[in-house]
Coordinates of C-alpha atoms in Angstrom, one line a residue:
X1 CA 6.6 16.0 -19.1
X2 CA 2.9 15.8 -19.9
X3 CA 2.8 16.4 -22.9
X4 CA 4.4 17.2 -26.3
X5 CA 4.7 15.9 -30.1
X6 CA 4.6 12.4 -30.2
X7 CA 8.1 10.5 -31.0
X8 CA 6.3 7.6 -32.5
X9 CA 6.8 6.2 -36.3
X10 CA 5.0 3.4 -37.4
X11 CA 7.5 1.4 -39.3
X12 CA 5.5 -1.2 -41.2
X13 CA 2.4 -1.1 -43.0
X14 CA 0.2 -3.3 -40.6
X15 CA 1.3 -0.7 -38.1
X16 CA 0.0 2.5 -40.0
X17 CA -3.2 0.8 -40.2
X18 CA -3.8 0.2 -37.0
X19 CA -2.0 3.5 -35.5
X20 CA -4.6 5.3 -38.0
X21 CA -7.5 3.7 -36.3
X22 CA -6.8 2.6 -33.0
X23 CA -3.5 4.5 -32.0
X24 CA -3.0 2.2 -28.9
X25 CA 0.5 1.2 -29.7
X26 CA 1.6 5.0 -29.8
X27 CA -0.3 5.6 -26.7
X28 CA 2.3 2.7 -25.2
X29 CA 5.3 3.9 -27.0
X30 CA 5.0 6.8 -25.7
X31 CA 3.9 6.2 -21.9
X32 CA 6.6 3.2 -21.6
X33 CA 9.2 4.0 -24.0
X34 CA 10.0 7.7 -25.1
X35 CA 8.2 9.1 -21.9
X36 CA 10.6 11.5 -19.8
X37 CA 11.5 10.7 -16.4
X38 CA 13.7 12.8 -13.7
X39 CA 17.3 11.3 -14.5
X40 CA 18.2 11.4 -10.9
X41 CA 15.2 8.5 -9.9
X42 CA 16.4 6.1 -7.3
X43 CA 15.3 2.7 -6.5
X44 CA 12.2 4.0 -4.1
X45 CA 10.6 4.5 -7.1
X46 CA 10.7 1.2 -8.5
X47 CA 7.8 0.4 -6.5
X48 CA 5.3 1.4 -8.5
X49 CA 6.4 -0.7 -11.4
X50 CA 6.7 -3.7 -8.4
X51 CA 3.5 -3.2 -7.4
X52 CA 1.5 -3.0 -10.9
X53 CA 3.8 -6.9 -11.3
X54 CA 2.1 -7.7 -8.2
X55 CA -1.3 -7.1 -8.7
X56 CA -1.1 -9.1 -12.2
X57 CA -0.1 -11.7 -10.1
X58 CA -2.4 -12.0 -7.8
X59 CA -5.5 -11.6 -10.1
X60 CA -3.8 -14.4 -12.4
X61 CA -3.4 -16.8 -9.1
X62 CA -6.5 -16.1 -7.7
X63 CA -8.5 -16.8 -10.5
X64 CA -6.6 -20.1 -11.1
X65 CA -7.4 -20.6 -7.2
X66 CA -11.3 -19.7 -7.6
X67 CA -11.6 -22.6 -10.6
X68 CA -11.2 -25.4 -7.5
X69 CA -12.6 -23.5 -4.3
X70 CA -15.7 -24.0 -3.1
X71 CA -17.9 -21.5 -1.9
X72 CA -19.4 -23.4 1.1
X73 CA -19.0 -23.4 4.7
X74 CA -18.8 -27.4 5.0
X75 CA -16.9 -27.7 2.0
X76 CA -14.4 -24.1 1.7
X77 CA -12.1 -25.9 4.2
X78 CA -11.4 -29.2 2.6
X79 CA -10.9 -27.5 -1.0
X80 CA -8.3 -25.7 0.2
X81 CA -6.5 -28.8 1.3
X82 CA -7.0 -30.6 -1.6
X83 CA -5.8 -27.4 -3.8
X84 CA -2.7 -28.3 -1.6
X85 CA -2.4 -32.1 -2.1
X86 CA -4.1 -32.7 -5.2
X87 CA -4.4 -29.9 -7.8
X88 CA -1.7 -29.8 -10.0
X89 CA 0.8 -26.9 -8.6
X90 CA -1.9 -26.0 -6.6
X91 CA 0.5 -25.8 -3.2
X92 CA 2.6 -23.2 -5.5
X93 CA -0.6 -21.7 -6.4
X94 CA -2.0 -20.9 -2.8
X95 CA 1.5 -20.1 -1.5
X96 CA 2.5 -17.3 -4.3
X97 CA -1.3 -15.9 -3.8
X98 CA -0.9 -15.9 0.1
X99 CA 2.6 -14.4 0.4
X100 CA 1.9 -12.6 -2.6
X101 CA -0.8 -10.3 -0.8
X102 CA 2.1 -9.7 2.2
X103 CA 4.7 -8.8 -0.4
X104 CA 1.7 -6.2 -2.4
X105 CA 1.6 -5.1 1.0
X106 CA 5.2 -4.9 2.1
X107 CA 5.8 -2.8 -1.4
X108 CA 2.8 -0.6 -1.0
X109 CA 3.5 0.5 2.6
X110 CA 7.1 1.2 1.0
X111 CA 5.7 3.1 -2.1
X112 CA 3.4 5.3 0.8
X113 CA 6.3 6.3 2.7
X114 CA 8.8 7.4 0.1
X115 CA 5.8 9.8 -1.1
X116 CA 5.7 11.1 2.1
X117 CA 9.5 11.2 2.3
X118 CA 9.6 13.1 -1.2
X119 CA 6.9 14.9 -1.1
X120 CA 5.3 13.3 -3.6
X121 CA 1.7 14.3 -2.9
X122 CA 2.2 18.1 -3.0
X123 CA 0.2 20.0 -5.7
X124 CA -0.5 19.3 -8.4
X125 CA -0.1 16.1 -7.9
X126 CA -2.9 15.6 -4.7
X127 CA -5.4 13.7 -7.0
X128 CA -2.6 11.5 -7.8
X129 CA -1.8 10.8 -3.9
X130 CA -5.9 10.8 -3.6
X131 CA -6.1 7.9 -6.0
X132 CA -3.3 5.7 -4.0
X133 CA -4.9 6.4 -0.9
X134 CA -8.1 4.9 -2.7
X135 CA -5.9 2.2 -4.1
X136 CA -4.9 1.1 -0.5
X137 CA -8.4 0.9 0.8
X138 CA -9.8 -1.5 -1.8
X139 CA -6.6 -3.4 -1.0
X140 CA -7.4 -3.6 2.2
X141 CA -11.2 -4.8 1.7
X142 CA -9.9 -7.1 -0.7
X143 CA -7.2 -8.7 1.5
X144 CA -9.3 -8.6 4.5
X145 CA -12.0 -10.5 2.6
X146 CA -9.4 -13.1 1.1
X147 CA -8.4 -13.9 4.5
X148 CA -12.1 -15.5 5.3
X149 CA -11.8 -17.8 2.2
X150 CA -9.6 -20.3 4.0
X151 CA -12.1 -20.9 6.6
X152 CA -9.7 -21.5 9.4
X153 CA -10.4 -20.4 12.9
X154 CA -9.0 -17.1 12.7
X155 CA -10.6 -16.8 9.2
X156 CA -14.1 -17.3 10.9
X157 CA -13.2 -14.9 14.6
X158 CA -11.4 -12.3 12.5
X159 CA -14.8 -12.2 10.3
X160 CA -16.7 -12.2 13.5
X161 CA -14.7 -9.2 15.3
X162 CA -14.2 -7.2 12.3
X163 CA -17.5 -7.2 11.3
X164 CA -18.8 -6.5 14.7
X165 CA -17.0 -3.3 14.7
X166 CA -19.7 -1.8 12.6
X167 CA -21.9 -2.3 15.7
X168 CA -20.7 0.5 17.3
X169 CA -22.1 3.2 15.0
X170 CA -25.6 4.1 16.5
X171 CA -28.4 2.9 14.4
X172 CA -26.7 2.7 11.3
X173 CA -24.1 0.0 12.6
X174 CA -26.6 -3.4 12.7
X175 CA -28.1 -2.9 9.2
X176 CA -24.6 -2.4 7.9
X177 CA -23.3 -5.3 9.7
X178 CA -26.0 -7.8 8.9
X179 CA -25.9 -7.3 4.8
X180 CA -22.3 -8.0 5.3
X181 CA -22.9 -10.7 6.8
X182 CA -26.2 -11.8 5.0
X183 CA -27.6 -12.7 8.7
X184 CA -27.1 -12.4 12.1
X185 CA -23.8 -14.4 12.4
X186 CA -20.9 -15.5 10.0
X187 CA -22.1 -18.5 7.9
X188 CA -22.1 -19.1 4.4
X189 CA -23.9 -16.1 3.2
X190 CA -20.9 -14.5 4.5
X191 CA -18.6 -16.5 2.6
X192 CA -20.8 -16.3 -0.6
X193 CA -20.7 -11.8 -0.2
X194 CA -17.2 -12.4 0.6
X195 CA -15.4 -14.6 -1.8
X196 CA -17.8 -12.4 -4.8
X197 CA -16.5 -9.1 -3.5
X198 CA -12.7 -10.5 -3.2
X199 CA -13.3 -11.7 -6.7
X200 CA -14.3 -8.1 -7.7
X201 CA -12.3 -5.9 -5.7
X202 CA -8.7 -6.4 -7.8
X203 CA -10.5 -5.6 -10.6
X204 CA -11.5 -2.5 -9.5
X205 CA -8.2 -2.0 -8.2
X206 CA -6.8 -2.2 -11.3
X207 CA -9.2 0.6 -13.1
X208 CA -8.1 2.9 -9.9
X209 CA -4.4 1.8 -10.8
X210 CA -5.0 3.0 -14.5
X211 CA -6.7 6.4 -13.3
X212 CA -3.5 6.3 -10.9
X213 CA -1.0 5.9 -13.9
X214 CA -2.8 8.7 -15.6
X215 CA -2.7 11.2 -13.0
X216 CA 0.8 10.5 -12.9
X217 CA 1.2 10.8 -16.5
X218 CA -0.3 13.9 -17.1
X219 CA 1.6 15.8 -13.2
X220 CA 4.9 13.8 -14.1
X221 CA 7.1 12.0 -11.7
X222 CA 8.5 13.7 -9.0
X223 CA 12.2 13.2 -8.0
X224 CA 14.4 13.1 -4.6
X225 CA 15.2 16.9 -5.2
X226 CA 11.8 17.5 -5.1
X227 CA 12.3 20.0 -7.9
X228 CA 10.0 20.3 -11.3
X229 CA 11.7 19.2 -14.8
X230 CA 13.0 22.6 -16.3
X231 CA 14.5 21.5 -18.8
X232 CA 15.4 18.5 -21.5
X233 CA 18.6 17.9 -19.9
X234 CA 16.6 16.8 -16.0
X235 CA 15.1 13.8 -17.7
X236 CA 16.1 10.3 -19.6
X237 CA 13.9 8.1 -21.8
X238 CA 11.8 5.7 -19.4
X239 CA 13.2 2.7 -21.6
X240 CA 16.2 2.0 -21.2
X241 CA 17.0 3.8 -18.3
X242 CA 14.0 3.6 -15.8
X243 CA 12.9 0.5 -17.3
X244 CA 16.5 -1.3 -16.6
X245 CA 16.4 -0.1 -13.2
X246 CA 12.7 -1.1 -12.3
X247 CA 13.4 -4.9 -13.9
X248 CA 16.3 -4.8 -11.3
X249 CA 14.7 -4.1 -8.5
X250 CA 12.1 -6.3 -9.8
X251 CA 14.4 -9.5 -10.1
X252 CA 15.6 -8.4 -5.9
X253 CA 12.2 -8.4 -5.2
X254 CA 10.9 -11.5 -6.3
X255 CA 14.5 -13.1 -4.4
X256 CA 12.7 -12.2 -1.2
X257 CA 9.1 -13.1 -2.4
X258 CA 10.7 -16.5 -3.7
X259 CA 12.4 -17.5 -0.6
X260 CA 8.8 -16.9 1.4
X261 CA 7.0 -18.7 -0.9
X262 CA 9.6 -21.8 -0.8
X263 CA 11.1 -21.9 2.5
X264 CA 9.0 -20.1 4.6
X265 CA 5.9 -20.1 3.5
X266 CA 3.5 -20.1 6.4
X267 CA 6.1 -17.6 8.6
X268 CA 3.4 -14.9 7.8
X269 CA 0.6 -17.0 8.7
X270 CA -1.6 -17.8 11.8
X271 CA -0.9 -21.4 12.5
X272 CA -4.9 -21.8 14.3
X273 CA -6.0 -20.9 10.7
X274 CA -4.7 -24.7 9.5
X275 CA -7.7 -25.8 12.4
X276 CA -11.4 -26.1 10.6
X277 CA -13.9 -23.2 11.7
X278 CA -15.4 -24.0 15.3
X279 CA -18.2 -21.1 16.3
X280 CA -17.7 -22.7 19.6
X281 CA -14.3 -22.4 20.3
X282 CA -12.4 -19.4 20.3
X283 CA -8.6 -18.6 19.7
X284 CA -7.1 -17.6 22.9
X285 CA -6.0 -14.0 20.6
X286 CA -7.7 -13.3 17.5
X287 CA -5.3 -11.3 15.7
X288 CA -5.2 -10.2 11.8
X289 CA -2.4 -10.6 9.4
X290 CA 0.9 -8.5 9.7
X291 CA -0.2 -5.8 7.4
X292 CA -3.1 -5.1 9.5
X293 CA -1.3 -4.9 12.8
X294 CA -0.6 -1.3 13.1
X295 CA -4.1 -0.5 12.4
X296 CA -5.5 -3.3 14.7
X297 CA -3.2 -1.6 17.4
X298 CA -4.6 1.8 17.4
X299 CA -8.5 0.5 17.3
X300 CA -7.5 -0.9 20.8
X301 CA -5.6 1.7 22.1
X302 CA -9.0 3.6 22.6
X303 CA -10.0 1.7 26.4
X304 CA -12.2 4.9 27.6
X305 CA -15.0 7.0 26.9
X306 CA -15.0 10.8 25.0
X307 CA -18.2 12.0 26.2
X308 CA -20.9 10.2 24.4
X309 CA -18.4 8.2 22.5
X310 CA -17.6 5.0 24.3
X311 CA -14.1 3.1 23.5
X312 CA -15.8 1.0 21.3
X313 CA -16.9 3.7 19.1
X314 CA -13.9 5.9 19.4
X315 CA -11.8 2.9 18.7
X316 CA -13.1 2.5 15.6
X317 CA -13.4 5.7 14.4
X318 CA -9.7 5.8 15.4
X319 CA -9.2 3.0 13.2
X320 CA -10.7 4.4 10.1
X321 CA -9.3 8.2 10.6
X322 CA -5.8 6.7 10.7
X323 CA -7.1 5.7 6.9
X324 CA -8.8 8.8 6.5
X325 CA -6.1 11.4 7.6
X326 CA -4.0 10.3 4.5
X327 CA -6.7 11.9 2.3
X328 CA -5.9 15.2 3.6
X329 CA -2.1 14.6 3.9
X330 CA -1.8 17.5 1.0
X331 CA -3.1 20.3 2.4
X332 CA -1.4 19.3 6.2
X333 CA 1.8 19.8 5.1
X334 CA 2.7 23.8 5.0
X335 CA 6.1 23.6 3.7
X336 CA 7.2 25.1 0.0
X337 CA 9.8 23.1 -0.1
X338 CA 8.5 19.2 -1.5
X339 CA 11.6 17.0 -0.4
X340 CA 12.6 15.3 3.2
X341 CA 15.9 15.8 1.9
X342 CA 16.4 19.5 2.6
X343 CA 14.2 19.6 5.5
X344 CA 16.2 18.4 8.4
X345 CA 13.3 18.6 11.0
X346 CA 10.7 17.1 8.9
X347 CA 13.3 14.2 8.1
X348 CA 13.9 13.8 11.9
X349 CA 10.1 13.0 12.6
X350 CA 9.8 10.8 9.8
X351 CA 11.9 8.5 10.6
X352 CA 10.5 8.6 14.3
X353 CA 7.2 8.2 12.2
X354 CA 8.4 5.0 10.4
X355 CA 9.7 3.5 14.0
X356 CA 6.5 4.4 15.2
X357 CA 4.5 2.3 12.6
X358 CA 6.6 -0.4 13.2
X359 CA 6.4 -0.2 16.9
X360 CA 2.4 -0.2 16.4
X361 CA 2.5 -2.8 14.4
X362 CA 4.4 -5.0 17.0
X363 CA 2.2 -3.8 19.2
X364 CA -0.4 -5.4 17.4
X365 CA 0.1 -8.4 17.9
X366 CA 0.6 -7.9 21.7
X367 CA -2.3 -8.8 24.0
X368 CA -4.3 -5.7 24.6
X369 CA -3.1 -5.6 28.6
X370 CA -1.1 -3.3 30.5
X371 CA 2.0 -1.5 29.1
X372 CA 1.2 -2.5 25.6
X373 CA -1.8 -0.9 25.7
X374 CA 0.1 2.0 27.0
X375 CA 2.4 2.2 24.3
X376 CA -0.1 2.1 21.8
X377 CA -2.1 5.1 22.7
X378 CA 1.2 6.7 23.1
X379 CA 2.1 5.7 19.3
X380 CA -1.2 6.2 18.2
X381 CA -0.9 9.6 19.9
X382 CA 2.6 10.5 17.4
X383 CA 0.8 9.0 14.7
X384 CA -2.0 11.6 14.7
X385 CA 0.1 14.1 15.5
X386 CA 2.7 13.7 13.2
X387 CA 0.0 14.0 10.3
X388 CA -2.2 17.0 12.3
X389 CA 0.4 18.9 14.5
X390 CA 3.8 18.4 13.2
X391 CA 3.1 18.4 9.3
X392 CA 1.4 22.3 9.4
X393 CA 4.0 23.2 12.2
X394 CA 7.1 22.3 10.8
X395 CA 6.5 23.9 7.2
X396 CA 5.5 27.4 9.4
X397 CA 9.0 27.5 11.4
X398 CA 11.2 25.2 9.7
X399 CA 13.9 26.4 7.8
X400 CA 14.9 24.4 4.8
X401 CA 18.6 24.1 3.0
X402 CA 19.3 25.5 0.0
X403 CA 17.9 24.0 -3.1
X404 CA 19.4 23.2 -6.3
X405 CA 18.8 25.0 -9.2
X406 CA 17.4 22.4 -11.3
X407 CA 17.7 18.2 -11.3
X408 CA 20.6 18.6 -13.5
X409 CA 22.5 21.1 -11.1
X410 CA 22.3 18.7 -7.9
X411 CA 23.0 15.0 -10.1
X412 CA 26.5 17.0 -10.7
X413 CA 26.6 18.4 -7.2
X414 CA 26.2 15.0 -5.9
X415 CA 28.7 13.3 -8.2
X416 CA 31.1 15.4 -7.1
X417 CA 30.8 15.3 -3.5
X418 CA 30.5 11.5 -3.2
X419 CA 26.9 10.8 -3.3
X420 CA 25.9 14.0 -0.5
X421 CA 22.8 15.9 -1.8
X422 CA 23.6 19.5 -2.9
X423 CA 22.7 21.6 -0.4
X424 CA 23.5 19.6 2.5
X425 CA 26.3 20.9 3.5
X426 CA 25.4 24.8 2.4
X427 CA 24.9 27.2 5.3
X428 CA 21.2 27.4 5.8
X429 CA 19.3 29.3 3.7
X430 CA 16.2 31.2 5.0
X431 CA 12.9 30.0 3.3
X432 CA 11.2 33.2 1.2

């Protein structure tokens, strides 16, 4: 899937000259058009193509947005409102670049999980899964940064807490903090670093997107089965097929991002963010957006000292190793066999894992007092576990069902008993 002959012919004379010396439309005829994919793809993988529509988006709103904000700390409040009341479209502007970022977020977090599900980060594809994880980091700087632009009181204490975290690294912590901040406290050196970098950051993201394609590109796509292509017959033309399917999914997508963006556009905001930055008044809970929750959960599920780590510290470094565990996600998991679908086990604690990080995400937005923060250290306790203990465990005494014999072997298999993978319901088989 690779590689191979290429199926292009320049048709025209314009287009021989320029395939001669800049090949670029081959390069896209044969990435987006004649390029094989598994023929038994479903619609979990039409998140990729979702989220490469999404990012265009929000660089193209965002740099509409950044034309008529103003990058001050007296001013950054009012020129939001009047991008609202008196821009041209601006109200449709700031409300398809604010859900926007929940709906990148929403598709990402979906995209994360059906690679776990599938297997999709198992060699050789870990530099692919590497690249993602890198994806979602810069996503997270970016959005995290974005959120300070409004300058809204839980714009200015989310800056002011989030920040402050880098505190609790010994000696390193206050140098880092205060060249984020460009002082001592949030002002408007803080919002000059932080609207430049949110400026940047998608960029970036999209170079890491196009080393992400690549990757992908050169290990081709995995599949439910979890099987490699063997042969011409596993595999369709990306366009029509793939490409049909993607615009679908697309067109369901943007239903739910559309009815966000016009009937409930603020449901994923903080209302105290619509009230002006006040350093002298704080929000009775300072709490991040949605997408953060989970994360914000297990940072405060740390409430005691690890030896010379006090919960501070180890609250943060829980924070950033739920981040950091994902790097190593290809070398946790034991099993031979790539796919949830014929491991019964692993399937079993996946799901628990989803409900988990759904549950820690609820949790998130819980005050940080009695049984919640119980339930947090319990579910950031499954969360590390599931990636540490359970992944190397389960591919060691698991025993998988039978696999197909190729992609073409279990499309038939599947047809013909009513959509059930083949295999299911084969005796178990003993992994070799």
């Amino acid at each position: 899937m690779s590689g191979g002959h290429s199926s292009y012919t320049p048709n025209t004379g314009i287009e021989k000259w320029i395939d001669a010396r800049l090949p670029l439309p081959r390069l896209m005829y044969d990435s987006f058009v004649a390029y094989p994919v598994p023929r038994n793809l479903n619609y979990a993988y039409a998140f990729g193509g979702i989220l490469a529509i999404m990012l265009v988006s929000q660089i193209l709103t965002g740099v509409v947005l950044a034309m008529h904000y103003a990058v001050d700390t007296g001013l950054a409040f009012n020129s939001v409102e009047k991008i609202m009341r008196d821009v041209n479209s601006g109200w449709l502007l700031r409300y398809l670049h604010a859900n926007g970022a929940s709906m990148f977020f929403l598709a990402v977090y979906v995209h994360i999980f059906r690679g776990l599900y599938y297997g999709s980060y198992k060699a050789p594809r870990e530099l692919l899964w590497i690249l993602g994880v890198i994806i979602l980091l810069l996503m997270m700087a970016t959005a995290f940064m974005g959120y300070v632009l409004p300058w809204g009181q839980m714009s200015f204490w989310g800056a002011t807490v989030i920040t402050g975290f880098f505190t609790a690294f010994p000696i390193i912590g206050d140098p880092i903090q205060q060249l984020l901040l460009g002082g001592f406290a949030v002002d408007n050196p803080t919002l000059n670093r932080f609207f430049s970098l949110h400026y940047l950051l998608p960029f970036m993201i999209a170079g890491v997107v196009i080393l992400h394609v690549w990757a992908l590109h050169v290990t081709g796509q995995t599949n439910p089965t979890g099987i490699e292509v063997k042969s011409k017959t596993d595999t369709v033309a990306f366009t029509p097929y793939a490409t049909v399917k993607d615009a679908f999914a697309l067109c369901l997508f943007f239903i739910l991002f559309a009815y966000f963006v016009f009937y409930l556009p603020n449901f994923m905001g903080h209302p105290d963010n619509y009230i002006q930055a006040d350093s002298l008044k704080t929000p009775a809970h300072i709490v991040p957006e949605w997408y953060f929750l989970p994360f914000y959960a297990m940072l405060r599920a740390i409430t005691f000292n690890i030896g010379p780590i006090n919960s501070k510290l180890g609250g943060v470094l829980t924070m950033f190793g739920s981040i950091a565990v994902l790097f190593i996600v290809p070398w946790l998991d034991t099993s031979k066999v790539r796919s949830a679908v014929y491991r019964p086990w692993y399937k079993l604690f996946f799901w628990l894992f989803v409900a988990n990080a759904i549950m820690l995400g609820w949790l998130g937005s819980r005050p940080a007092e009695g049984l919640y923060v119980i339930f947090s250290q319990l579910g950031t306790a499954y969360y590390f576990g599931f990636f540490i203990v359970l992944m190397p465990l389960l591919g060691l005494i698991e025993t998988p069902r039978r696999l197909p014999n190729s992609i073409t072997e279990a499309v038939l298999a599947k047809n013909k008993s009513g959509g059930q993978p083949v295999g299911v319901a084969a005796a178990p088989e003993t992994k070799g």
